[in-house]
């Protein structure tokens, strides 16, 4: 394939990847190709994005990277098992052997990995070992991109590509209720998914707002001018019990809930602010109130 612009290859595109795909396509600076194990989704077909099937082995990936002349590979492959390492090791190996693809953004998409590098627990057995693999080589540049919570989860269903995660996310606007973990005053940060997509070219951390879930509930109540949202609290002891009880069915959910208690998804303010000033002086990251307003007025949240 012949391209006059740098080619960004996206691996395992999902809902967040859809935003990034759209924003890269809208940019005059890049071409986009998609690599996936399954068949292309309808929205990819509608956008006419070049699509390549891969089994995520190094030979398969290398062939596609060289055929497309890709310069950057971005992964959205979110796995909780060591298979994450196997696939990402193949991504890295293919980049190292490729002709032009010398930049990799692996699938992190979380929060403050410097203060909490082992949270959630499955990151300790998946992301942490791969981070060491990245550090041990010099051929490929890499970025660990993190943005805290996606603010889209505060929106009504259908206002974002991100589907609701109502048992996991504390605030349910459609059901007009909230279940905050701990006191609700623990620090959090969140960023609109499309703003993440606009920023993904170069930085490590982005955030549209730092606040708490109690603060978010107040913003939402005020915006919709509705009675107080019924709010329950799950105490830390209950979360700790789920984490430490063998074969507890709530163990996976408790992983995320523990991150709320520890403020793992609050991106470090000073570093995030420095990167925003350096890379994105002309880009506005929306706070929750602005995002709610844009969604209500249908200003390209979807």
mmCIF file of N, CA and C in Angstrom, residues 130-236:
data_model
loop_
_atom_site.group_PDB
_atom_site.id
_atom_site.type_symbol
_atom_site.label_atom_id
_atom_site.label_comp_id
_atom_site.label_asym_id
_atom_site.label_seq_id
_atom_site.Cartn_x
_atom_site.Cartn_y
_atom_site.Cartn_z
ATOM 1 N N UNK A 130 4.850 -6.470 31.007
ATOM 2 C CA UNK A 130 5.080 -5.938 29.661
ATOM 3 C C UNK A 130 5.757 -4.574 29.706
ATOM 4 N N UNK A 131 5.450 -3.771 30.735
ATOM 5 C CA UNK A 131 6.165 -2.499 30.876
ATOM 6 C C UNK A 131 7.672 -2.733 30.991
ATOM 7 N N UNK A 132 8.051 -3.795 31.698
ATOM 8 C CA UNK A 132 9.475 -4.115 31.824
ATOM 9 C C UNK A 132 10.054 -4.532 30.474
ATOM 10 N N UNK A 133 9.290 -5.263 29.673
ATOM 11 C CA UNK A 133 9.747 -5.646 28.341
ATOM 12 C C UNK A 133 9.996 -4.410 27.480
ATOM 13 N N UNK A 134 9.132 -3.422 27.608
ATOM 14 C CA UNK A 134 9.315 -2.196 26.842
ATOM 15 C C UNK A 134 10.603 -1.484 27.246
ATOM 16 N N UNK A 135 10.867 -1.449 28.546
ATOM 17 C CA UNK A 135 12.054 -0.757 29.038
ATOM 18 C C UNK A 135 13.348 -1.444 28.631
ATOM 19 N N UNK A 136 13.272 -2.747 28.388
ATOM 20 C CA UNK A 136 14.479 -3.525 28.087
ATOM 21 C C UNK A 136 14.925 -3.422 26.638
ATOM 22 N N UNK A 137 14.157 -2.754 25.791
ATOM 23 C CA UNK A 137 14.522 -2.623 24.377
ATOM 24 C C UNK A 137 14.616 -1.137 24.009
ATOM 25 N N UNK A 138 15.285 -0.851 22.907
ATOM 26 C CA UNK A 138 15.512 0.533 22.500
ATOM 27 C C UNK A 138 15.039 0.832 21.082
ATOM 28 N N UNK A 139 14.646 -0.189 20.333
ATOM 29 C CA UNK A 139 14.289 0.034 18.931
ATOM 30 C C UNK A 139 12.952 0.745 18.757
ATOM 31 N N UNK A 140 12.045 0.529 19.685
ATOM 32 C CA UNK A 140 10.676 1.021 19.527
ATOM 33 C C UNK A 140 10.356 2.034 20.622
ATOM 34 N N UNK A 141 9.901 3.217 20.231
ATOM 35 C CA UNK A 141 9.408 4.201 21.190
ATOM 36 C C UNK A 141 8.028 3.750 21.689
ATOM 37 N N UNK A 142 7.688 4.115 22.911
ATOM 38 C CA UNK A 142 6.412 3.675 23.452
ATOM 39 C C UNK A 142 5.827 4.721 24.383
ATOM 40 N N UNK A 143 4.498 4.702 24.472
ATOM 41 C CA UNK A 143 3.752 5.607 25.333
ATOM 42 C C UNK A 143 2.706 4.815 26.094
ATOM 43 N N UNK A 144 2.645 5.020 27.397
ATOM 44 C CA UNK A 144 1.588 4.428 28.221
ATOM 45 C C UNK A 144 0.545 5.518 28.448
ATOM 46 N N UNK A 145 -0.587 5.404 27.769
ATOM 47 C CA UNK A 145 -1.574 6.483 27.749
ATOM 48 C C UNK A 145 -2.665 6.224 28.786
ATOM 49 N N UNK A 146 -2.923 7.217 29.616
ATOM 50 C CA UNK A 146 -3.881 7.065 30.713
ATOM 51 C C UNK A 146 -4.721 8.320 30.868
ATOM 52 N N UNK A 147 -5.998 8.142 31.244
ATOM 53 C CA UNK A 147 -6.917 9.278 31.256
ATOM 54 C C UNK A 147 -7.899 9.252 32.422
ATOM 55 N N UNK A 148 -7.725 8.334 33.392
ATOM 56 C CA UNK A 148 -8.700 8.223 34.472
ATOM 57 C C UNK A 148 -9.989 7.600 33.975
ATOM 58 N N UNK A 149 -11.087 7.902 34.642
ATOM 59 C CA UNK A 149 -12.386 7.415 34.202
ATOM 60 C C UNK A 149 -12.778 8.068 32.887
ATOM 61 N N UNK A 150 -13.562 7.380 32.095
ATOM 62 C CA UNK A 150 -14.177 8.015 30.934
ATOM 63 C C UNK A 150 -15.437 8.733 31.400
ATOM 64 N N UNK A 151 -15.473 10.040 31.189
ATOM 65 C CA UNK A 151 -16.609 10.845 31.650
ATOM 66 C C UNK A 151 -17.902 10.449 30.959
ATOM 67 N N UNK A 152 -17.796 9.759 29.832
ATOM 68 C CA UNK A 152 -18.984 9.324 29.097
ATOM 69 C C UNK A 152 -19.903 8.445 29.938
ATOM 70 N N UNK A 153 -19.357 7.778 30.952
ATOM 71 C CA UNK A 153 -20.193 6.912 31.784
ATOM 72 C C UNK A 153 -21.184 7.702 32.629
ATOM 73 N N UNK A 154 -21.009 9.016 32.715
ATOM 74 C CA UNK A 154 -21.985 9.857 33.406
ATOM 75 C C UNK A 154 -23.186 10.175 32.511
ATOM 76 N N UNK A 155 -23.081 9.913 31.222
ATOM 77 C CA UNK A 155 -24.109 10.339 30.275
ATOM 78 C C UNK A 155 -25.267 9.333 30.214
ATOM 79 N N UNK A 156 -26.435 9.787 29.754
ATOM 80 C CA UNK A 156 -27.535 8.846 29.512
ATOM 81 C C UNK A 156 -27.155 7.831 28.436
ATOM 82 N N UNK A 157 -27.737 6.663 28.510
ATOM 83 C CA UNK A 157 -27.447 5.614 27.525
ATOM 84 C C UNK A 157 -27.794 6.107 26.122
ATOM 85 N N UNK A 158 -26.904 5.840 25.168
ATOM 86 C CA UNK A 158 -27.106 6.258 23.791
ATOM 87 C C UNK A 158 -26.419 7.555 23.431
ATOM 88 N N UNK A 159 -25.892 8.279 24.427
ATOM 89 C CA UNK A 159 -25.219 9.552 24.149
ATOM 90 C C UNK A 159 -23.731 9.379 23.895
ATOM 91 N N UNK A 160 -23.249 8.150 23.933
ATOM 92 C CA UNK A 160 -21.827 7.869 23.740
ATOM 93 C C UNK A 160 -21.672 6.487 23.127
ATOM 94 N N UNK A 161 -20.542 6.251 22.478
ATOM 95 C CA UNK A 161 -20.227 4.901 22.020
ATOM 96 C C UNK A 161 -19.952 3.970 23.200
ATOM 97 N N UNK A 162 -19.585 4.537 24.356
ATOM 98 C CA UNK A 162 -19.260 3.713 25.510
ATOM 99 C C UNK A 162 -20.539 3.183 26.142
ATOM 100 N N UNK A 163 -20.745 1.871 26.186
ATOM 101 C CA UNK A 163 -21.974 1.327 26.786
ATOM 102 C C UNK A 163 -21.945 1.491 28.302
ATOM 103 N N UNK A 164 -23.098 1.583 28.933
ATOM 104 C CA UNK A 164 -23.136 1.738 30.396
ATOM 105 C C UNK A 164 -22.492 0.545 31.104
ATOM 106 N N UNK A 165 -21.852 0.830 32.233
ATOM 107 C CA UNK A 165 -21.333 -0.231 33.112
ATOM 108 C C UNK A 165 -21.951 0.014 34.492
ATOM 109 N N UNK A 166 -23.249 -0.205 34.580
ATOM 110 C CA UNK A 166 -24.034 0.272 35.712
ATOM 111 C C UNK A 166 -23.694 -0.417 37.026
ATOM 112 N N UNK A 167 -23.258 -1.661 37.012
ATOM 113 C CA UNK A 167 -22.888 -2.315 38.263
ATOM 114 C C UNK A 167 -21.517 -1.865 38.754
ATOM 115 N N UNK A 168 -20.722 -1.327 37.829
ATOM 116 C CA UNK A 168 -19.345 -0.957 38.141
ATOM 117 C C UNK A 168 -19.192 0.532 38.402
ATOM 118 N N UNK A 169 -19.822 1.355 37.552
ATOM 119 C CA UNK A 169 -19.660 2.803 37.677
ATOM 120 C C UNK A 169 -20.631 3.329 38.728
ATOM 121 N N UNK A 170 -20.191 4.218 39.617
ATOM 122 C CA UNK A 170 -21.029 4.617 40.754
ATOM 123 C C UNK A 170 -22.297 5.382 40.418
ATOM 124 N N UNK A 171 -22.319 6.112 39.296
ATOM 125 C CA UNK A 171 -23.441 7.001 39.018
ATOM 126 C C UNK A 171 -24.245 6.477 37.831
ATOM 127 N N UNK A 172 -25.546 6.296 38.035
ATOM 128 C CA UNK A 172 -26.457 5.814 36.993
ATOM 129 C C UNK A 172 -27.483 6.915 36.728
ATOM 130 N N UNK A 173 -27.242 7.721 35.685
ATOM 131 C CA UNK A 173 -28.136 8.838 35.376
ATOM 132 C C UNK A 173 -29.497 8.329 34.925
ATOM 133 N N UNK A 174 -29.522 7.280 34.113
ATOM 134 C CA UNK A 174 -30.802 6.760 33.615
ATOM 135 C C UNK A 174 -31.675 6.244 34.763
ATOM 136 N N UNK A 175 -31.053 5.544 35.698
ATOM 137 C CA UNK A 175 -31.808 5.033 36.836
ATOM 138 C C UNK A 175 -31.931 6.039 37.965
ATOM 139 N N UNK A 176 -31.276 7.192 37.795
ATOM 140 C CA UNK A 176 -31.243 8.277 38.779
ATOM 141 C C UNK A 176 -30.931 7.752 40.179
ATOM 142 N N UNK A 177 -29.738 7.140 40.282
ATOM 143 C CA UNK A 177 -29.272 6.623 41.558
ATOM 144 C C UNK A 177 -27.751 6.546 41.519
ATOM 145 N N UNK A 178 -27.172 6.433 42.683
ATOM 146 C CA UNK A 178 -25.716 6.326 42.775
ATOM 147 C C UNK A 178 -25.358 5.367 43.890
ATOM 148 N N UNK A 179 -24.262 4.649 43.697
ATOM 149 C CA UNK A 179 -23.703 3.788 44.743
ATOM 150 C C UNK A 179 -22.216 4.091 44.807
ATOM 151 N N UNK A 180 -21.838 5.002 45.683
ATOM 152 C CA UNK A 180 -20.433 5.382 45.780
ATOM 153 C C UNK A 180 -19.718 4.443 46.732
ATOM 154 N N UNK A 181 -18.468 4.199 46.435
ATOM 155 C CA UNK A 181 -17.659 3.309 47.257
ATOM 156 C C UNK A 181 -16.850 4.146 48.237
ATOM 157 N N UNK A 182 -16.809 3.706 49.477
ATOM 158 C CA UNK A 182 -16.147 4.491 50.495
ATOM 159 C C UNK A 182 -16.983 5.714 50.835
ATOM 160 N N UNK A 183 -16.306 6.823 51.126
ATOM 161 C CA UNK A 183 -17.011 8.045 51.503
ATOM 162 C C UNK A 183 -17.571 8.786 50.305
ATOM 163 N N UNK A 184 -17.010 8.535 49.118
ATOM 164 C CA UNK A 184 -17.391 9.297 47.936
ATOM 165 C C UNK A 184 -16.580 10.558 47.768
ATOM 166 N N UNK A 185 -15.730 10.873 48.768
ATOM 167 C CA UNK A 185 -14.877 12.057 48.691
ATOM 168 C C UNK A 185 -13.463 11.720 48.230
ATOM 169 N N UNK A 186 -13.218 10.465 47.871
ATOM 170 C CA UNK A 186 -11.907 10.087 47.355
ATOM 171 C C UNK A 186 -11.675 10.767 46.005
ATOM 172 N N UNK A 187 -10.463 11.222 45.755
ATOM 173 C CA UNK A 187 -10.139 11.941 44.517
ATOM 174 C C UNK A 187 -10.304 11.035 43.307
ATOM 175 N N UNK A 188 -10.859 11.583 42.239
ATOM 176 C CA UNK A 188 -11.015 10.887 40.965
ATOM 177 C C UNK A 188 -10.692 11.891 39.854
ATOM 178 N N UNK A 189 -10.443 11.385 38.662
ATOM 179 C CA UNK A 189 -10.403 12.266 37.486
ATOM 180 C C UNK A 189 -11.089 11.548 36.340
ATOM 181 N N UNK A 190 -11.621 12.345 35.418
ATOM 182 C CA UNK A 190 -12.304 11.755 34.260
ATOM 183 C C UNK A 190 -12.092 12.627 33.043
ATOM 184 N N UNK A 191 -12.225 11.983 31.870
ATOM 185 C CA UNK A 191 -11.979 12.655 30.597
ATOM 186 C C UNK A 191 -12.978 12.133 29.578
ATOM 187 N N UNK A 192 -13.518 13.015 28.768
ATOM 188 C CA UNK A 192 -14.424 12.634 27.690
ATOM 189 C C UNK A 192 -13.692 11.758 26.682
ATOM 190 N N UNK A 193 -14.331 10.692 26.223
ATOM 191 C CA UNK A 193 -13.680 9.740 25.320
ATOM 192 C C UNK A 193 -13.193 10.403 24.032
ATOM 193 N N UNK A 194 -13.985 11.305 23.473
ATOM 194 C CA UNK A 194 -13.546 11.946 22.233
ATOM 195 C C UNK A 194 -12.365 12.882 22.483
ATOM 196 N N UNK A 195 -12.303 13.495 23.653
ATOM 197 C CA UNK A 195 -11.145 14.316 23.982
ATOM 198 C C UNK A 195 -9.907 13.452 24.145
ATOM 199 N N UNK A 196 -10.078 12.255 24.694
ATOM 200 C CA UNK A 196 -8.972 11.297 24.750
ATOM 201 C C UNK A 196 -8.472 11.012 23.338
ATOM 202 N N UNK A 197 -9.412 10.786 22.437
ATOM 203 C CA UNK A 197 -9.056 10.458 21.053
ATOM 204 C C UNK A 197 -8.260 11.593 20.396
ATOM 205 N N UNK A 198 -8.606 12.826 20.695
ATOM 206 C CA UNK A 198 -7.905 13.963 20.098
ATOM 207 C C UNK A 198 -6.494 14.113 20.654
ATOM 208 N N UNK A 199 -6.274 13.570 21.841
ATOM 209 C CA UNK A 199 -4.992 13.758 22.511
ATOM 210 C C UNK A 199 -4.038 12.585 22.362
ATOM 211 N N UNK A 200 -4.497 11.478 21.828
ATOM 212 C CA UNK A 200 -3.758 10.232 21.941
ATOM 213 C C UNK A 200 -2.453 10.224 21.158
ATOM 214 N N UNK A 201 -2.208 11.237 20.366
ATOM 215 C CA UNK A 201 -1.008 11.245 19.551
ATOM 216 C C UNK A 201 0.272 11.220 20.375
ATOM 217 N N UNK A 202 0.303 11.881 21.556
ATOM 218 C CA UNK A 202 1.601 12.002 22.168
ATOM 219 C C UNK A 202 1.716 11.948 23.678
ATOM 220 N N UNK A 203 0.692 12.169 24.469
ATOM 221 C CA UNK A 203 0.930 12.331 25.897
ATOM 222 C C UNK A 203 0.644 11.085 26.701
ATOM 223 N N UNK A 204 1.092 11.101 27.949
ATOM 224 C CA UNK A 204 0.892 9.977 28.848
ATOM 225 C C UNK A 204 -0.395 10.113 29.638
ATOM 226 N N UNK A 205 -0.685 11.334 30.133
ATOM 227 C CA UNK A 205 -1.867 11.556 30.953
ATOM 228 C C UNK A 205 -2.716 12.691 30.380
ATOM 229 N N UNK A 206 -4.033 12.504 30.422
ATOM 230 C CA UNK A 206 -4.966 13.594 30.144
ATOM 231 C C UNK A 206 -6.096 13.503 31.159
ATOM 232 N N UNK A 207 -6.719 14.633 31.430
ATOM 233 C CA UNK A 207 -7.874 14.661 32.321
ATOM 234 C C UNK A 207 -8.695 15.901 32.015
ATOM 235 N N UNK A 208 -10.002 15.735 31.982
ATOM 236 C CA UNK A 208 -10.882 16.866 31.777
ATOM 237 C C UNK A 208 -11.254 17.541 33.081
ATOM 238 N N UNK A 209 -11.202 16.781 34.185
ATOM 239 C CA UNK A 209 -11.616 17.340 35.473
ATOM 240 C C UNK A 209 -11.133 16.429 36.593
ATOM 241 N N UNK A 210 -10.768 17.052 37.721
ATOM 242 C CA UNK A 210 -10.522 16.325 38.956
ATOM 243 C C UNK A 210 -11.657 16.658 39.911
ATOM 244 N N UNK A 211 -12.245 15.637 40.516
ATOM 245 C CA UNK A 211 -13.361 15.862 41.416
ATOM 246 C C UNK A 211 -13.548 14.591 42.226
ATOM 247 N N UNK A 212 -14.685 14.434 42.835
ATOM 248 C CA UNK A 212 -15.057 13.220 43.565
ATOM 249 C C UNK A 212 -16.404 12.752 43.040
ATOM 250 N N UNK A 213 -16.794 11.524 43.380
ATOM 251 C CA UNK A 213 -18.106 11.060 42.936
ATOM 252 C C UNK A 213 -19.227 11.787 43.671
ATOM 253 N N UNK A 214 -18.997 12.189 44.908
ATOM 254 C CA UNK A 214 -19.993 13.025 45.576
ATOM 255 C C UNK A 214 -20.152 14.350 44.835
ATOM 256 N N UNK A 215 -19.013 14.915 44.412
ATOM 257 C CA UNK A 215 -19.065 16.156 43.639
ATOM 258 C C UNK A 215 -19.764 15.974 42.315
ATOM 259 N N UNK A 216 -19.541 14.824 41.669
ATOM 260 C CA UNK A 216 -20.182 14.561 40.378
ATOM 261 C C UNK A 216 -21.690 14.469 40.530
ATOM 262 N N UNK A 217 -22.144 13.822 41.595
ATOM 263 C CA UNK A 217 -23.591 13.699 41.820
ATOM 264 C C UNK A 217 -24.217 15.085 41.954
ATOM 265 N N UNK A 218 -23.563 15.984 42.675
ATOM 266 C CA UNK A 218 -24.088 17.341 42.847
ATOM 267 C C UNK A 218 -24.152 18.087 41.516
ATOM 268 N N UNK A 219 -23.131 17.915 40.687
ATOM 269 C CA UNK A 219 -23.119 18.555 39.368
ATOM 270 C C UNK A 219 -24.287 18.054 38.527
ATOM 271 N N UNK A 220 -24.520 16.749 38.533
ATOM 272 C CA UNK A 220 -25.582 16.142 37.730
ATOM 273 C C UNK A 220 -26.959 16.573 38.234
ATOM 274 N N UNK A 221 -27.146 16.585 39.555
ATOM 275 C CA UNK A 221 -28.426 17.028 40.120
ATOM 276 C C UNK A 221 -28.725 18.463 39.714
ATOM 277 N N UNK A 222 -27.698 19.315 39.788
ATOM 278 C CA UNK A 222 -27.884 20.725 39.434
ATOM 279 C C UNK A 222 -28.161 20.882 37.949
ATOM 280 N N UNK A 223 -27.436 20.146 37.114
ATOM 281 C CA UNK A 223 -27.595 20.287 35.664
ATOM 282 C C UNK A 223 -28.998 19.905 35.219
ATOM 283 N N UNK A 224 -29.504 18.781 35.723
ATOM 284 C CA UNK A 224 -30.822 18.309 35.307
ATOM 285 C C UNK A 224 -31.950 18.928 36.137
ATOM 286 N N UNK A 225 -31.586 19.689 37.165
ATOM 287 C CA UNK A 225 -32.569 20.348 38.022
ATOM 288 C C UNK A 225 -33.608 19.352 38.528
ATOM 289 N N UNK A 226 -33.094 18.256 39.074
ATOM 290 C CA UNK A 226 -33.958 17.209 39.591
ATOM 291 C C UNK A 226 -33.740 17.045 41.088
ATOM 292 N N UNK A 227 -34.651 16.362 41.776
ATOM 293 C CA UNK A 227 -34.471 16.129 43.213
ATOM 294 C C UNK A 227 -33.170 15.371 43.476
ATOM 295 N N UNK A 228 -32.698 15.405 44.706
ATOM 296 C CA UNK A 228 -31.442 14.711 45.036
ATOM 297 C C UNK A 228 -31.452 13.256 44.563
ATOM 298 N N UNK A 229 -30.340 12.820 44.002
ATOM 299 C CA UNK A 229 -30.208 11.458 43.508
ATOM 300 C C UNK A 229 -30.048 10.501 44.699
ATOM 301 N N UNK A 230 -30.917 9.495 44.828
ATOM 302 C CA UNK A 230 -30.740 8.530 45.916
ATOM 303 C C UNK A 230 -29.358 7.889 45.843
ATOM 304 N N UNK A 231 -28.634 7.953 46.928
ATOM 305 C CA UNK A 231 -27.243 7.505 46.931
ATOM 306 C C UNK A 231 -27.001 6.541 48.077
ATOM 307 N N UNK A 232 -26.444 5.398 47.755
ATOM 308 C CA UNK A 232 -26.020 4.440 48.776
ATOM 309 C C UNK A 232 -24.497 4.431 48.824
ATOM 310 N N UNK A 233 -23.974 3.883 49.895
ATOM 311 C CA UNK A 233 -22.518 3.802 50.067
ATOM 312 C C UNK A 233 -22.122 2.359 50.341
ATOM 313 N N UNK A 234 -21.092 1.912 49.663
ATOM 314 C CA UNK A 234 -20.542 0.587 49.956
ATOM 315 C C UNK A 234 -19.280 0.789 50.789
ATOM 316 N N UNK A 235 -19.241 0.286 52.013
ATOM 317 C CA UNK A 235 -18.097 0.543 52.892
ATOM 318 C C UNK A 235 -16.845 -0.195 52.432
ATOM 319 N N UNK A 236 -15.675 0.349 52.745
ATOM 320 C CA UNK A 236 -14.414 -0.309 52.366
ATOM 321 C C UNK A 236 -14.309 -1.737 52.884
#
